[in-house]
Tab-separated table of C-alpha atoms in Angstrom:
chain	number	residue	atom	x	y	z
I	1	MET	CA	-0.172	0.115	0.234
I	2	TRP	CA	2.924	2.423	0.567
I	3	VAL	CA	5.471	0.620	-1.630
I	4	ARG	CA	4.289	2.720	-4.467
I	5	TYR	CA	3.294	5.775	-2.287
I	6	LEU	CA	2.918	8.216	-4.914
I	7	ASP	CA	-0.010	6.052	-6.338
I	8	VAL	CA	-3.436	6.445	-4.389
I	9	PRO	CA	-3.951	2.783	-2.799
I	10	SER	CA	-6.673	0.958	-3.844
I	11	ARG	CA	-9.287	-0.335	-1.599
I	12	THR	CA	-9.128	-3.924	-2.592
I	13	PRO	CA	-6.019	-6.035	-2.098
I	14	PRO	CA	-3.953	-7.711	-5.019
I	15	ALA	CA	-4.665	-11.461	-5.681
I	16	HIS	CA	-1.181	-12.440	-4.300
I	17	TYR	CA	-1.547	-10.413	-1.252
I	18	SER	CA	-3.078	-13.058	1.141
I	19	GLN	CA	-0.222	-15.299	0.707
I	20	ILE	CA	2.484	-12.817	2.048
I	21	PRO	CA	2.956	-13.702	5.694
I	22	GLU	CA	3.981	-10.058	6.305
I	23	THR	CA	0.530	-8.692	5.222
I	24	ALA	CA	-1.674	-10.897	7.706
I	25	TRP	CA	-2.393	-8.083	9.977
I	26	CYS	CA	-4.022	-5.999	7.363
I	27	SER	CA	-7.405	-7.350	6.863
I	28	GLU	CA	-9.727	-6.371	4.125
I	29	ALA	CA	-11.679	-3.994	6.586
I	30	ARG	CA	-8.350	-2.673	7.867
I	31	ARG	CA	-7.127	-2.053	4.360
I	32	PHE	CA	-10.419	-0.231	3.108
I	33	GLN	CA	-9.945	2.299	6.249
I	34	LEU	CA	-6.175	2.573	5.558
I	35	ALA	CA	-6.707	3.654	1.958
I	36	ASP	CA	-9.433	6.047	2.738
I	37	SER	CA	-7.380	7.593	5.706
I	38	MET	CA	-3.905	8.069	4.210
I	39	ASN	CA	-2.624	10.756	2.520
I	40	LEU	CA	0.833	11.198	0.395
I	41	THR	CA	3.001	12.151	3.599
I	42	HIS	CA	1.565	9.072	5.494
I	43	ARG	CA	2.238	6.729	2.588
I	44	TYR	CA	5.857	8.437	1.947
I	45	PHE	CA	7.014	7.880	5.503
I	46	LEU	CA	5.785	4.435	5.914
I	47	ASN	CA	7.440	3.558	2.660
I	48	ARG	CA	10.861	5.239	4.451
I	49	ALA	CA	10.457	3.085	7.639
I	50	ASN	CA	9.694	-0.173	5.422
I	51	ARG	CA	12.891	0.527	4.088
I	52	ILE	CA	15.083	0.566	7.279
I	53	ALA	CA	17.367	-2.262	7.307
I	54	TYR	CA	17.049	-4.780	10.393
I	55	THR	CA	18.999	-4.607	13.225
I	56	PRO	CA	21.944	-6.904	13.508
I	57	VAL	CA	21.641	-9.793	15.918
I	58	LYS	CA	24.428	-8.795	17.948
I	59	ARG	CA	23.287	-5.392	18.622
I	60	GLU	CA	19.875	-7.041	19.566
I	61	GLN	CA	21.749	-9.236	22.137
I	62	ILE	CA	23.601	-6.169	23.696
I	63	ALA	CA	20.226	-4.139	24.046
I	64	LYS	CA	18.314	-7.125	25.423
I	65	ALA	CA	21.370	-7.952	28.019
I	66	GLU	CA	21.499	-4.573	29.038
I	67	GLY	CA	17.674	-3.842	29.110
I	68	ILE	CA	17.538	-1.042	26.644
I	69	THR	CA	15.820	-2.858	23.510
I	70	ARG	CA	13.709	0.597	23.116
I	71	LEU	CA	16.791	1.949	22.049
I	72	LEU	CA	16.796	0.168	18.840
I	73	ARG	CA	13.656	2.016	17.901
I	74	VAL	CA	15.585	5.428	17.262
I	75	PRO	CA	15.537	5.019	13.580
I	76	TYR	CA	12.031	4.736	13.467
I	77	TYR	CA	11.266	7.797	15.494
I	78	ILE	CA	13.724	10.218	13.512
I	79	LEU	CA	12.926	9.171	10.051
I	80	GLY	CA	14.368	12.010	8.057
I	81	GLN	CA	17.851	11.261	9.832
I	82	ILE	CA	18.105	7.245	9.585
I	83	PRO	CA	22.156	7.731	9.184
I	84	ALA	CA	22.493	9.859	12.330
I	85	ALA	CA	19.876	7.866	14.363
I	86	LYS	CA	22.028	4.660	13.435
I	87	LEU	CA	25.294	6.275	14.495
I	88	VAL	CA	24.242	7.323	17.744
I	89	THR	CA	22.426	4.024	18.538
I	90	VAL	CA	25.652	2.443	17.734
I	91	LYS	CA	27.942	4.454	19.570
I	92	VAL	CA	25.655	4.095	23.005
I	93	LEU	CA	25.448	0.336	22.469
I	94	ALA	CA	29.195	0.161	21.979
I	95	HIS	CA	29.598	2.312	25.164
I	96	ILE	CA	27.357	0.383	27.275
I	97	ALA	CA	29.088	-2.956	25.785
I	98	MET	CA	32.108	-1.967	26.912
I	99	LYS	CA	31.296	-1.238	30.333
I	100	MET	CA	34.645	0.666	31.585
I	101	LYS	CA	33.700	0.957	35.068
I	102	GLU	CA	30.475	-0.083	37.034
I	103	THR	CA	30.052	3.226	38.574
I	104	ASP	CA	30.144	5.181	35.408
I	105	THR	CA	26.647	5.501	34.414
I	106	SER	CA	26.822	9.012	32.819
I	107	TYR	CA	26.396	9.663	28.998
I	108	VAL	CA	27.188	13.054	27.602
I	109	MET	CA	26.015	13.265	23.905
I	110	ALA	CA	26.908	16.483	22.146
I	111	PHE	CA	24.873	17.138	18.630
I	112	ALA	CA	26.364	19.879	16.200
I	113	GLY	CA	24.855	21.037	12.897
I	114	PRO	CA	22.524	23.393	11.352
I	115	SER	CA	19.243	24.477	12.947
I	116	GLY	CA	16.043	22.705	11.835
I	117	HIS	CA	17.801	19.198	11.296
I	118	GLY	CA	16.578	17.171	14.307
I	119	LYS	CA	19.374	17.260	16.909
I	120	THR	CA	16.965	18.173	19.602
I	121	GLU	CA	14.364	15.792	18.829
I	122	LEU	CA	17.123	12.856	18.485
I	123	ALA	CA	18.124	13.955	21.760
I	124	LYS	CA	14.742	13.861	23.200
I	125	GLN	CA	13.855	10.532	21.560
I	126	MET	CA	17.251	8.948	22.829
I	127	GLY	CA	16.198	10.017	26.664
I	128	SER	CA	12.866	8.795	26.375
I	129	LEU	CA	13.962	5.497	24.745
I	130	LEU	CA	16.652	5.141	27.237
I	131	SER	CA	14.388	6.108	30.191
I	132	VAL	CA	16.886	8.533	31.426
I	133	GLU	CA	16.934	11.990	32.639
I	134	THR	CA	17.737	14.548	29.719
I	135	THR	CA	19.260	17.857	29.844
I	136	LEU	CA	19.012	19.663	26.864
I	137	ILE	CA	21.357	22.719	26.150
I	138	ASP	CA	21.007	25.237	23.299
I	139	THR	CA	24.483	26.973	22.698
I	140	ALA	CA	22.958	29.125	19.967
């Protein structure tokens, strides 16, 4: 329905649709509702989210062991900045996996770049997904 996001989706699914396991959640009634309610922007962002590569197993194992699997959702929240979101996620997981000291629980992240590119939103999402207290400092 959002693979060809420029096309208005049909209300009826293609013939082969029911044979694809990933589409089992989308009943005919649900597809009818989605086709009527999704606009071009919705379809575009769903298309972008659909193209995000799966997280490697090693990263999932580290996140699960540390109880921070929610961190792996960052690329889905910051769709316009997928490379930045992945980079931050990988760096945080690497830092946690290294565990230099058990008493060292502080993380400091500094984001730099032009205004309006999602630095503050990325910091907010990271804090929320890690369930940590976040302090944002605007240095402009």
